[in-house]
DNA sequence: ACCTGAACACCGTTCAAGT
DNA sequence: ACCTGAACACCGTTCAAGT
């Protein structure tokens, strides 16, 4: 895992092209896809580019700056629906497509939710989303409802990321923990949850399908929750 | 910050009581209140207890084990409403009181949401919560609605934690970033959000009040979203 | 059983010196 | 301007040796 010695003589004298901020961020994005946003080090990036660690600081900045640059790149990949789409469909589409992009880069969803409009590539989406809600009649609530809806969806993606990137056995442990209570008549609430946990397989493909189903449930409940404000 | 040399001669020969797992976890809980769950190191715990780092591993296990022990302790402090309370009130109370406890221990909310029923002290709450939902007529949806409601509330607490523990200026940066768009007529969505950001003060007390208001909005919208399932 | 004391393999950041 | 090469102050974990 170390590969400690980068290269012998200077890049320039070896006829190699200079490192750029862009190349560093490319490498970081790739490492994020493989290991998540908290799964790589500055030193791994520098090893990958065959330079000394200090070079990353020189071109991009500290770790935080690299992370924000990766986040901006990934957010830019999320397709934004057209403003003519009805509000519920607009948000469903953004949430579902956002999820498939974000899930490929574990840890980015969390950053997005935490730093929000500090990510430049998120601005067009924010603009259109609020416009759509204003058009749907949410009035003064448009901004906070936008925040509520996107939080609901992408906070859940962040949890999905954490579950299988950072604590890979949390998923199975939880299932087994619950299944133990299936026959516990003294605790009917746990028993109900346990019964469903028993039915749940440990096949990763089925688990992924269940994650998607729960994501859709969250989406629909949150959209209903927002809609209740319109009827009031 | 280092204080690298713990103590001269052995604890036993100095007449000191032996370190226990409990004392280690006490120290970790205290450090979590001060610096958050990701804000302390095993070495800081050992310095605080005046022993060598290896002692923590000997009594509790690796960092992950210490973190789970802290999480369990903190969750146990959240008061659980009586099952006789109507479902909406039951969940409002749990969410609001859970928030005030969790906010005192930054980072614990995230763990709770990610590992869920793997935290032993969460089990009685899960049991009662599902019982309450079954009683309210949610039937087969009780388990997933429980998960949906608690996720909504505590994922948001996790984001609040991250915002001011880990990225202390994200809050102010976001406000300023949005305020810039208040007069941007070419982007009406951002302008609407910007106008509200301008109105927002940078006084920490007012910001805290606004965080609470948004938390309540999230709570009410999610409860409405769940309720929509009952009417259907 | 409990703890010391050290070693190991990592981190991110900084910076003088070379080219 | 760009990069080398090293140093600094940290990490978590492991483990032989002492008591």
CSV table of C-alpha atoms (C1' of nucleotides) in Angstrom, one decimal:
chain,number,residue,atom,x,y,z
A,1,UNK,CA,0.0,0.0,0.0
A,2,UNK,CA,3.0,2.3,0.5
A,3,UNK,CA,5.0,2.4,-2.8
A,4,UNK,CA,7.0,5.1,-1.0
A,5,UNK,CA,9.5,6.3,-3.6
A,6,UNK,CA,7.8,8.4,-6.3
A,7,UNK,CA,10.4,9.1,-9.1
A,8,UNK,CA,14.1,9.6,-9.5
A,9,UNK,CA,14.8,12.9,-11.5
A,10,UNK,CA,12.7,16.0,-11.9
A,11,UNK,CA,9.6,15.9,-14.2
A,12,UNK,CA,10.8,18.8,-16.3
A,13,UNK,CA,14.2,17.3,-17.0
A,14,UNK,CA,12.5,14.0,-17.9
A,15,UNK,CA,10.3,15.8,-20.5
A,16,UNK,CA,7.1,15.1,-18.6
A,17,UNK,CA,4.2,17.5,-18.9
A,18,UNK,CA,3.6,19.6,-15.7
A,19,UNK,CA,0.9,18.5,-13.2
A,20,UNK,CA,-2.2,20.7,-13.2
A,21,UNK,CA,-5.0,21.2,-10.7
A,22,UNK,CA,-7.3,19.5,-13.2
A,23,UNK,CA,-5.2,16.3,-13.3
A,24,UNK,CA,-5.1,16.2,-9.5
A,25,UNK,CA,-8.9,16.5,-9.3
A,26,UNK,CA,-9.3,13.8,-12.0
A,27,UNK,CA,-7.3,11.4,-9.9
A,28,UNK,CA,-9.2,12.4,-6.7
A,29,UNK,CA,-12.6,11.8,-8.5
A,30,UNK,CA,-11.4,8.4,-9.6
A,31,UNK,CA,-10.2,7.5,-6.1
A,32,UNK,CA,-13.6,8.7,-4.7
A,33,UNK,CA,-15.5,6.4,-7.1
A,34,UNK,CA,-13.3,3.5,-5.9
A,35,UNK,CA,-13.0,4.2,-2.1
A,36,UNK,CA,-15.3,7.1,-1.3
A,37,UNK,CA,-14.6,10.6,-0.3
A,38,UNK,CA,-13.0,9.6,3.0
A,39,UNK,CA,-11.3,6.6,1.6
A,40,UNK,CA,-8.3,8.2,0.0
A,41,UNK,CA,-5.3,10.3,1.2
A,42,UNK,CA,-3.4,13.2,-0.3
A,43,UNK,CA,-0.4,10.8,-0.4
A,44,UNK,CA,-2.4,8.3,-2.5
A,45,UNK,CA,-3.2,11.0,-5.0
A,46,UNK,CA,0.4,12.0,-5.2
A,47,UNK,CA,1.6,8.4,-5.6
A,48,UNK,CA,-0.9,7.9,-8.4
A,49,UNK,CA,0.5,11.0,-10.2
A,50,UNK,CA,4.0,10.1,-9.4
A,51,UNK,CA,4.9,13.3,-7.6
A,52,UNK,CA,5.6,14.3,-4.0
A,53,UNK,CA,2.7,15.0,-1.6
A,54,UNK,CA,3.5,18.7,-1.4
A,55,UNK,CA,2.6,19.1,-5.1
A,56,UNK,CA,-1.1,18.6,-4.3
A,57,UNK,CA,-1.1,21.5,-1.9
A,58,UNK,CA,0.8,23.6,-4.4
A,59,UNK,CA,-1.8,23.2,-7.2
A,60,UNK,CA,-5.1,22.7,-5.4
A,61,UNK,CA,-4.7,23.5,-1.7
A,62,UNK,CA,-5.4,21.4,1.4
A,63,UNK,CA,-7.5,18.2,1.6
A,64,UNK,CA,-10.6,20.2,2.1
A,65,UNK,CA,-10.1,22.1,-1.2
A,66,UNK,CA,-9.6,18.8,-3.0
A,67,UNK,CA,-12.8,17.4,-1.5
A,68,UNK,CA,-14.8,20.5,-2.5
A,69,UNK,CA,-13.4,20.3,-6.0
A,70,UNK,CA,-14.4,16.6,-6.3
A,71,UNK,CA,-17.9,17.4,-4.9
A,72,UNK,CA,-18.3,20.2,-7.5
A,73,UNK,CA,-17.4,17.8,-10.3
A,74,UNK,CA,-19.7,15.1,-9.2
A,75,UNK,CA,-22.7,17.4,-8.6
A,76,UNK,CA,-22.3,18.8,-12.2
A,77,UNK,CA,-23.0,15.2,-13.5
A,78,UNK,CA,-26.6,15.2,-12.1
A,79,UNK,CA,-29.1,16.0,-14.9
A,80,UNK,CA,-31.5,18.8,-14.1
A,81,UNK,CA,-35.1,18.3,-15.4
A,82,UNK,CA,-36.7,21.1,-17.5
A,83,UNK,CA,-38.6,23.7,-15.6
A,84,UNK,CA,-41.7,22.9,-17.6
A,85,UNK,CA,-42.1,19.6,-15.8
A,86,UNK,CA,-44.8,19.5,-13.1
A,87,UNK,CA,-43.3,20.0,-9.6
A,88,UNK,CA,-43.8,16.4,-8.3
A,89,UNK,CA,-42.3,14.9,-11.4
A,90,UNK,CA,-39.5,17.5,-11.5
A,91,UNK,CA,-38.4,16.5,-8.0
A,92,UNK,CA,-38.9,12.8,-8.4
A,93,UNK,CA,-36.7,12.9,-11.5
A,94,UNK,CA,-34.0,15.0,-9.8
A,95,UNK,CA,-34.0,12.8,-6.7
A,96,UNK,CA,-33.8,9.5,-8.5
A,97,UNK,CA,-31.2,10.6,-11.0
A,98,UNK,CA,-29.3,12.4,-8.3
A,99,UNK,CA,-29.2,9.2,-6.3
A,100,UNK,CA,-27.8,7.1,-9.1
A,101,UNK,CA,-25.0,9.6,-9.7
A,102,UNK,CA,-24.2,10.2,-6.0
A,103,UNK,CA,-24.2,6.5,-5.2
A,104,UNK,CA,-21.3,6.1,-7.6
A,105,UNK,CA,-19.2,8.6,-5.5
A,106,UNK,CA,-19.7,7.6,-1.9
A,107,UNK,CA,-19.5,10.5,0.6
A,108,UNK,CA,-20.4,13.2,-1.9
A,109,UNK,CA,-24.1,13.3,-0.9
A,110,UNK,CA,-23.1,14.1,2.6
A,111,UNK,CA,-21.0,17.0,1.5
A,112,UNK,CA,-23.7,18.3,-0.8
A,113,UNK,CA,-26.3,18.4,1.9
A,114,UNK,CA,-23.9,20.0,4.4
A,115,UNK,CA,-22.4,22.7,2.2
A,116,UNK,CA,-25.4,23.1,-0.2
A,117,UNK,CA,-25.1,26.3,-2.3
A,118,UNK,CA,-21.4,26.6,-1.6
A,119,UNK,CA,-21.1,24.1,-4.4
A,120,UNK,CA,-21.1,26.2,-7.5
A,121,UNK,CA,-22.4,23.5,-9.8
A,122,UNK,CA,-25.5,23.2,-7.5
A,123,UNK,CA,-26.7,26.7,-8.2
A,124,UNK,CA,-28.6,26.1,-11.5
A,125,UNK,CA,-30.5,23.3,-9.9
A,126,UNK,CA,-31.4,25.4,-6.9
A,127,UNK,CA,-32.6,28.2,-9.2
A,128,UNK,CA,-34.8,25.9,-11.3
A,129,UNK,CA,-36.1,24.0,-8.4
A,130,UNK,CA,-37.3,27.0,-6.5
A,131,UNK,CA,-38.8,28.4,-9.7
A,132,UNK,CA,-40.7,25.2,-10.2
A,133,UNK,CA,-42.1,25.4,-6.6
A,134,UNK,CA,-43.0,29.1,-7.0
A,135,UNK,CA,-44.9,28.1,-10.2
A,136,UNK,CA,-46.7,25.4,-8.3
A,137,UNK,CA,-48.0,27.9,-5.8
A,138,UNK,CA,-45.7,27.3,-2.8
A,139,UNK,CA,-45.1,31.1,-2.5
A,140,UNK,CA,-43.0,32.1,0.4
A,141,UNK,CA,-42.5,28.5,1.4
A,142,UNK,CA,-40.7,27.7,-1.9
A,143,UNK,CA,-37.2,28.0,-0.5
A,144,UNK,CA,-37.7,26.0,2.6
A,145,UNK,CA,-39.7,23.3,0.8
A,146,UNK,CA,-36.9,23.0,-1.7
A,147,UNK,CA,-34.4,22.5,1.1
A,148,UNK,CA,-36.7,20.0,2.8
A,149,UNK,CA,-37.2,17.9,-0.3
A,150,UNK,CA,-33.6,17.8,-1.4
A,151,UNK,CA,-32.5,17.1,2.2
A,152,UNK,CA,-34.9,14.2,2.5
A,153,UNK,CA,-33.6,12.5,-0.6
A,154,UNK,CA,-29.9,13.2,-0.4
A,155,UNK,CA,-29.5,12.7,3.4
A,156,UNK,CA,-30.8,9.2,2.8
A,157,UNK,CA,-28.2,8.7,0.0
A,158,UNK,CA,-25.6,9.8,2.5
A,159,UNK,CA,-26.8,7.2,4.9
A,160,UNK,CA,-26.8,4.5,2.2
A,161,UNK,CA,-23.2,5.5,1.4
A,162,UNK,CA,-22.1,5.3,5.0
A,163,UNK,CA,-23.7,1.9,5.5
A,164,UNK,CA,-21.9,0.1,2.8
A,165,UNK,CA,-18.7,2.1,2.3
A,166,UNK,CA,-17.7,2.8,5.9
A,167,UNK,CA,-19.5,0.1,7.8
A,168,UNK,CA,-19.9,-2.7,5.3
A,169,UNK,CA,-21.4,-5.2,7.7
A,170,UNK,CA,-23.9,-2.8,9.4
A,171,UNK,CA,-26.5,-3.9,6.9
A,172,UNK,CA,-26.3,-7.6,7.6
A,173,UNK,CA,-25.8,-7.0,11.4
A,174,UNK,CA,-29.0,-5.0,11.5
A,175,UNK,CA,-31.0,-7.6,9.7
A,176,UNK,CA,-29.8,-10.3,12.1
A,177,UNK,CA,-30.3,-8.1,15.1
A,178,UNK,CA,-33.9,-7.5,14.2
A,179,UNK,CA,-34.7,-11.1,13.0
A,180,UNK,CA,-33.9,-12.3,16.6
A,181,UNK,CA,-37.1,-10.5,17.8
A,182,UNK,CA,-39.5,-12.1,15.3
A,183,UNK,CA,-41.0,-14.4,18.0
A,184,UNK,CA,-40.7,-12.0,20.9
A,185,UNK,CA,-44.3,-11.8,22.0
A,186,UNK,CA,-43.4,-9.6,25.0
A,187,UNK,CA,-42.2,-6.8,22.5
A,188,UNK,CA,-44.8,-6.7,19.7
A,189,UNK,CA,-43.2,-3.7,18.0
A,190,UNK,CA,-39.8,-5.4,17.7
A,191,UNK,CA,-41.6,-8.6,16.7
A,192,UNK,CA,-43.3,-6.9,13.8
A,193,UNK,CA,-40.0,-5.5,12.6
A,194,UNK,CA,-38.3,-8.8,13.2
A,195,UNK,CA,-40.8,-10.7,11.0
A,196,UNK,CA,-40.0,-8.4,8.1
A,197,UNK,CA,-36.2,-8.8,8.7
A,198,UNK,CA,-36.5,-12.5,8.6
A,199,UNK,CA,-38.3,-12.3,5.2
A,200,UNK,CA,-35.4,-10.1,3.9
A,201,UNK,CA,-32.7,-12.0,2.1
A,202,UNK,CA,-29.0,-11.4,2.4
A,203,UNK,CA,-28.5,-11.4,-1.3
A,204,UNK,CA,-26.9,-8.1,-2.3
A,205,UNK,CA,-29.0,-7.6,-5.3
A,206,UNK,CA,-32.2,-8.0,-3.3
A,207,UNK,CA,-30.9,-5.7,-0.6
A,208,UNK,CA,-30.2,-3.1,-3.3
A,209,UNK,CA,-33.7,-3.4,-4.6
A,210,UNK,CA,-35.0,-2.9,-1.0
A,211,UNK,CA,-32.9,0.2,-0.6
A,212,UNK,CA,-34.4,1.6,-3.7
A,213,UNK,CA,-37.9,0.8,-2.5
A,214,UNK,CA,-37.2,2.5,0.8
A,215,UNK,CA,-35.8,5.5,-1.1
A,216,UNK,CA,-38.9,5.7,-3.2
A,217,UNK,CA,-41.1,5.5,-0.1
A,218,UNK,CA,-39.1,8.3,1.5
A,219,UNK,CA,-39.5,10.3,-1.7
A,220,UNK,CA,-43.3,9.8,-2.0
A,221,UNK,CA,-43.9,10.5,1.7
A,222,UNK,CA,-41.8,13.7,1.5
A,223,UNK,CA,-43.6,14.9,-1.6
A,224,UNK,CA,-46.9,14.2,0.1
A,225,UNK,CA,-45.7,16.1,3.2
A,226,UNK,CA,-44.9,19.1,1.0
A,227,UNK,CA,-48.2,18.8,-0.9
A,228,UNK,CA,-50.1,19.0,2.4
A,229,UNK,CA,-48.9,22.5,2.7
A,230,UNK,CA,-50.6,23.4,-0.7
A,231,UNK,CA,-54.0,22.0,0.4
A,232,UNK,CA,-53.9,23.9,3.7
B,1,UNK,CA,-1.6,19.2,22.5
B,2,UNK,CA,0.9,16.4,22.9
B,3,UNK,CA,1.8,15.9,26.6
B,4,UNK,CA,3.6,12.9,25.3
B,5,UNK,CA,4.9,11.3,28.5
B,6,UNK,CA,2.1,9.7,30.6
B,7,UNK,CA,3.4,8.7,34.0
B,8,UNK,CA,6.6,7.4,35.5
B,9,UNK,CA,6.0,4.2,37.4
B,10,UNK,CA,3.2,1.6,37.2
B,11,UNK,CA,-0.4,2.4,38.3
B,12,UNK,CA,-0.5,-0.7,40.7
B,13,UNK,CA,2.8,0.2,42.4
B,14,UNK,CA,1.6,3.8,42.8
B,15,UNK,CA,-1.6,2.6,44.6
B,16,UNK,CA,-3.9,3.8,41.8
B,17,UNK,CA,-7.2,2.0,41.1
B,18,UNK,CA,-7.1,0.0,37.8
B,19,UNK,CA,-8.6,1.5,34.6
B,20,UNK,CA,-11.9,0.0,33.6
B,21,UNK,CA,-13.8,0.0,30.3
B,22,UNK,CA,-16.4,2.2,32.0
B,23,UNK,CA,-13.9,4.9,32.9
B,24,UNK,CA,-12.5,4.9,29.3
B,25,UNK,CA,-16.0,5.3,27.9
B,26,UNK,CA,-16.8,8.1,30.4
B,27,UNK,CA,-13.8,10.0,29.1
B,28,UNK,CA,-14.8,9.3,25.5
B,29,UNK,CA,-18.3,10.6,26.2
B,30,UNK,CA,-16.9,13.8,27.7
B,31,UNK,CA,-14.6,14.3,24.8
B,32,UNK,CA,-17.5,13.8,22.4
B,33,UNK,CA,-19.5,16.5,24.1
B,34,UNK,CA,-16.5,18.8,23.7
B,35,UNK,CA,-15.2,18.0,20.3
B,36,UNK,CA,-17.7,15.6,18.6
B,37,UNK,CA,-17.4,11.9,17.8
B,38,UNK,CA,-14.7,12.5,15.2
B,39,UNK,CA,-13.0,15.1,17.2
B,40,UNK,CA,-11.0,13.0,19.6
B,41,UNK,CA,-8.3,10.4,19.3
B,42,UNK,CA,-7.5,7.2,21.2
B,43,UNK,CA,-4.3,8.9,22.3
B,44,UNK,CA,-6.3,11.9,23.8
B,45,UNK,CA,-8.4,9.5,25.8
B,46,UNK,CA,-5.3,7.8,27.1
B,47,UNK,CA,-3.6,11.1,28.0
B,48,UNK,CA,-6.7,12.1,29.9
B,49,UNK,CA,-6.6,8.9,31.9
B,50,UNK,CA,-2.8,9.0,32.3
B,51,UNK,CA,-2.1,5.7,30.7
B,52,UNK,CA,-0.5,4.5,27.5
B,53,UNK,CA,-2.6,4.2,24.3
B,54,UNK,CA,-2.6,0.4,24.2
B,55,UNK,CA,-4.6,0.3,27.4
B,56,UNK,CA,-7.7,1.5,25.6
B,57,UNK,CA,-7.5,-1.4,23.2
B,58,UNK,CA,-7.0,-3.8,26.0
B,59,UNK,CA,-10.2,-2.7,27.9
B,60,UNK,CA,-12.6,-1.7,25.2
B,61,UNK,CA,-11.2,-2.6,21.8
B,62,UNK,CA,-10.4,-0.5,18.7
B,63,UNK,CA,-11.7,3.0,17.9
B,64,UNK,CA,-14.9,1.6,16.4
B,65,UNK,CA,-15.7,-0.2,19.6
B,66,UNK,CA,-15.2,3.0,21.7
B,67,UNK,CA,-17.4,4.9,19.3
B,68,UNK,CA,-20.2,2.4,19.5
B,69,UNK,CA,-20.0,2.4,23.3
B,70,UNK,CA,-20.3,6.2,23.3
B,71,UNK,CA,-23.3,6.0,21.0
B,72,UNK,CA,-25.0,3.5,23.2
B,73,UNK,CA,-24.5,5.7,26.2
B,74,UNK,CA,-25.9,8.8,24.5
B,75,UNK,CA,-28.9,7.1,23.0
B,76,UNK,CA,-29.9,5.8,26.4
B,77,UNK,CA,-30.3,9.5,27.5
B,78,UNK,CA,-33.1,10.1,25.1
B,79,UNK,CA,-36.5,10.0,26.9
B,80,UNK,CA,-39.1,7.7,25.3
B,81,UNK,CA,-42.7,8.9,25.5
B,82,UNK,CA,-45.4,6.6,26.9
B,83,UNK,CA,-47.1,4.3,24.4
B,84,UNK,CA,-50.5,5.9,25.4
B,85,UNK,CA,-49.6,9.1,23.6
B,86,UNK,CA,-51.3,9.7,20.2
B,87,UNK,CA,-48.9,8.8,17.4
B,88,UNK,CA,-48.2,12.3,16.1
B,89,UNK,CA,-47.4,13.6,19.5
B,90,UNK,CA,-45.4,10.5,20.4
B,91,UNK,CA,-43.1,11.1,17.4
B,92,UNK,CA,-43.0,14.9,17.9
B,93,UNK,CA,-41.9,14.4,21.5
B,94,UNK,CA,-39.2,11.8,20.6
B,95,UNK,CA,-37.9,13.8,17.7
B,96,UNK,CA,-37.6,17.1,19.6
B,97,UNK,CA,-36.2,15.6,22.8
B,98,UNK,CA,-33.9,13.3,20.8
B,99,UNK,CA,-32.6,16.4,19.0
B,100,UNK,CA,-31.7,18.2,22.2
B,101,UNK,CA,-29.8,15.2,23.5
B,102,UNK,CA,-28.1,14.4,20.3
B,103,UNK,CA,-27.0,18.0,19.6
B,104,UNK,CA,-25.0,17.9,22.8
B,105,UNK,CA,-22.9,15.0,21.4
B,106,UNK,CA,-22.1,15.9,17.8
B,107,UNK,CA,-21.7,13.0,15.4
B,108,UNK,CA,-23.8,10.5,17.4
B,109,UNK,CA,-26.9,11.2,15.4
B,110,UNK,CA,-25.1,10.1,12.2
B,111,UNK,CA,-24.0,6.8,13.9
B,112,UNK,CA,-27.5,6.2,15.2
B,113,UNK,CA,-29.1,6.6,11.8
B,114,UNK,CA,-26.4,4.4,10.1
B,115,UNK,CA,-26.3,1.5,12.6
B,116,UNK,CA,-29.9,1.8,13.9
B,117,UNK,CA,-30.9,-1.3,15.9
B,118,UNK,CA,-27.3,-2.3,16.4
B,119,UNK,CA,-27.4,0.1,19.2
B,120,UNK,CA,-28.8,-1.8,22.2
B,121,UNK,CA,-30.2,1.2,23.9
B,122,UNK,CA,-32.3,2.0,20.9
B,123,UNK,CA,-34.3,-1.2,21.1
B,124,UNK,CA,-37.0,-0.2,23.6
B,125,UNK,CA,-37.7,3.0,21.6
B,126,UNK,CA,-38.0,1.0,18.4
B,127,UNK,CA,-40.4,-1.5,20.1
B,128,UNK,CA,-42.6,1.3,21.5
B,129,UNK,CA,-42.6,3.4,18.3
B,130,UNK,CA,-43.7,0.5,16.1
B,131,UNK,CA,-46.4,-0.4,18.6
B,132,UNK,CA,-47.7,3.1,18.6
B,133,UNK,CA,-47.9,3.1,14.7
B,134,UNK,CA,-49.6,-0.3,14.7
B,135,UNK,CA,-52.1,1.1,17.2
B,136,UNK,CA,-52.7,4.1,14.9
B,137,UNK,CA,-53.6,1.8,12.0
B,138,UNK,CA,-50.4,1.8,9.9
B,139,UNK,CA,-50.5,-2.0,9.7
B,140,UNK,CA,-47.9,-3.5,7.5
B,141,UNK,CA,-46.3,-0.1,6.9
B,142,UNK,CA,-45.6,0.5,10.6
B,143,UNK,CA,-41.9,-0.7,10.4
B,144,UNK,CA,-41.0,1.3,7.3
B,145,UNK,CA,-42.9,4.4,8.5
B,146,UNK,CA,-41.0,4.2,11.8
B,147,UNK,CA,-37.8,4.1,9.9
B,148,UNK,CA,-38.9,7.0,7.6
B,149,UNK,CA,-39.9,9.3,10.5
B,150,UNK,CA,-36.8,8.7,12.7
B,151,UNK,CA,-34.5,9.0,9.6
B,152,UNK,CA,-36.1,12.4,8.7
B,153,UNK,CA,-35.5,13.9,12.1
B,154,UNK,CA,-32.2,12.4,13.0
B,155,UNK,CA,-30.5,12.7,9.6
B,156,UNK,CA,-31.2,16.4,9.9
B,157,UNK,CA,-29.6,16.5,13.3
B,158,UNK,CA,-26.6,14.8,11.7
B,159,UNK,CA,-26.4,17.5,9.1
B,160,UNK,CA,-26.7,20.2,11.8
B,161,UNK,CA,-23.8,18.6,13.7
B,162,UNK,CA,-21.7,18.5,10.6
B,163,UNK,CA,-22.4,22.0,9.7
B,164,UNK,CA,-21.2,23.6,12.9
B,165,UNK,CA,-18.8,21.0,14.3
B,166,UNK,CA,-16.9,20.0,11.3
B,167,UNK,CA,-17.3,22.9,8.9
B,168,UNK,CA,-17.9,25.8,11.3
B,169,UNK,CA,-18.1,28.5,8.6
B,170,UNK,CA,-20.3,26.6,6.2
B,171,UNK,CA,-23.4,28.2,7.7
B,172,UNK,CA,-22.2,31.8,7.2
B,173,UNK,CA,-20.7,31.0,3.8
B,174,UNK,CA,-24.0,29.6,2.6
B,175,UNK,CA,-25.9,32.7,3.8
B,176,UNK,CA,-23.5,35.0,2.0
B,177,UNK,CA,-23.4,32.9,-1.1
B,178,UNK,CA,-27.2,33.0,-1.4
B,179,UNK,CA,-27.6,36.7,-0.4
B,180,UNK,CA,-25.5,37.6,-3.5
B,181,UNK,CA,-28.4,36.5,-5.7
B,182,UNK,CA,-31.1,38.6,-4.1
B,183,UNK,CA,-31.2,41.0,-6.9
B,184,UNK,CA,-30.4,38.6,-9.7
B,185,UNK,CA,-33.5,39.0,-11.9
B,186,UNK,CA,-32.2,36.6,-14.5
B,187,UNK,CA,-32.4,33.8,-11.9
B,188,UNK,CA,-35.8,34.2,-10.1
B,189,UNK,CA,-35.4,31.0,-8.0
B,190,UNK,CA,-32.0,32.0,-6.6
B,191,UNK,CA,-33.3,35.6,-6.1
B,192,UNK,CA,-36.2,34.3,-3.9
B,193,UNK,CA,-33.8,32.3,-1.8
B,194,UNK,CA,-31.3,35.2,-1.8
B,195,UNK,CA,-33.9,37.6,-0.4
B,196,UNK,CA,-34.5,35.3,2.5
B,197,UNK,CA,-30.8,34.9,3.1
B,198,UNK,CA,-30.4,38.6,3.3
B,199,UNK,CA,-33.1,38.9,5.9
B,200,UNK,CA,-31.3,36.2,7.9
B,201,UNK,CA,-29.0,37.6,10.6
B,202,UNK,CA,-25.5,36.2,11.4
B,203,UNK,CA,-26.3,36.3,15.2
B,204,UNK,CA,-25.7,32.7,16.4
B,205,UNK,CA,-28.8,32.8,18.7
B,206,UNK,CA,-31.0,33.7,15.8
B,207,UNK,CA,-29.4,31.1,13.6
B,208,UNK,CA,-30.1,28.5,16.3
B,209,UNK,CA,-33.7,29.6,16.3
B,210,UNK,CA,-33.9,29.2,12.6
B,211,UNK,CA,-32.4,25.8,12.7
B,212,UNK,CA,-35.1,24.8,15.2
B,213,UNK,CA,-37.8,26.2,13.0
B,214,UNK,CA,-36.5,24.3,10.0
B,215,UNK,CA,-36.3,21.1,12.1
B,216,UNK,CA,-39.9,21.6,13.1
B,217,UNK,CA,-40.9,22.2,9.5
B,218,UNK,CA,-39.2,18.9,8.5
B,219,UNK,CA,-40.9,17.1,11.4
B,220,UNK,CA,-44.4,18.4,10.4
B,221,UNK,CA,-43.9,17.7,6.7
B,222,UNK,CA,-42.7,14.2,7.4
B,223,UNK,CA,-45.6,13.5,9.8
B,224,UNK,CA,-48.0,14.8,7.2
B,225,UNK,CA,-46.3,12.6,4.6
B,226,UNK,CA,-46.8,9.6,6.9
B,227,UNK,CA,-50.4,10.6,7.6
B,228,UNK,CA,-51.2,10.7,3.9
B,229,UNK,CA,-50.7,6.9,3.9
B,230,UNK,CA,-53.5,6.6,6.5
B,231,UNK,CA,-56.0,8.5,4.5
B,232,UNK,CA,-55.2,6.6,1.3
C,1,DA,C1',-4.8,-9.5,34.5
C,2,DC,C1',-3.1,-5.1,33.8
C,3,DC,C1',0.0,-1.9,32.2
C,4,DT,C1',4.5,0.0,30.2
C,5,DG,C1',7.1,1.3,26.6
C,6,DA,C1',8.2,1.1,22.2
C,7,DA,C1',7.7,0.1,17.3
C,8,DC,C1',5.2,0.1,12.9
C,9,DA,C1',2.9,1.9,9.2
C,10,DC,C1',0.5,5.3,8.2
C,11,DC,C1',-1.5,10.5,8.0
C,12,DG,C1',-1.7,16.1,6.2
C,13,DT,C1',1.0,20.1,6.0
C,14,DT,C1',5.0,23.0,5.6
C,15,DC,C1',9.1,24.6,3.6
C,16,DA,C1',14.0,25.3,2.1
C,17,DA,C1',16.4,24.0,-1.8
C,18,DG,C1',17.0,22.9,-6.4
C,19,DT,C1',15.7,23.5,-11.5
D,1,DA,C1',6.7,28.5,-11.5
D,2,DC,C1',7.1,23.9,-10.5
D,3,DC,C1',8.8,20.2,-8.1
D,4,DT,C1',12.0,17.5,-4.8
D,5,DG,C1',13.0,15.9,-0.6
D,6,DA,C1',12.7,16.0,4.0
D,7,DA,C1',10.9,17.2,8.4
D,8,DC,C1',7.2,17.8,11.8
D,9,DA,C1',3.6,16.6,14.6
D,10,DC,C1',0.3,13.8,14.6
D,11,DC,C1',-2.7,9.1,14.0
D,12,DG,C1',-4.5,3.7,15.4
D,13,DT,C1',-2.9,-0.7,16.4
D,14,DT,C1',0.1,-4.3,18.0
D,15,DC,C1',3.0,-6.7,21.1
D,16,DA,C1',7.0,-8.3,24.0
D,17,DA,C1',8.3,-7.4,28.4
D,18,DG,C1',7.6,-6.3,33.1
D,19,DT,C1',4.7,-6.4,37.6
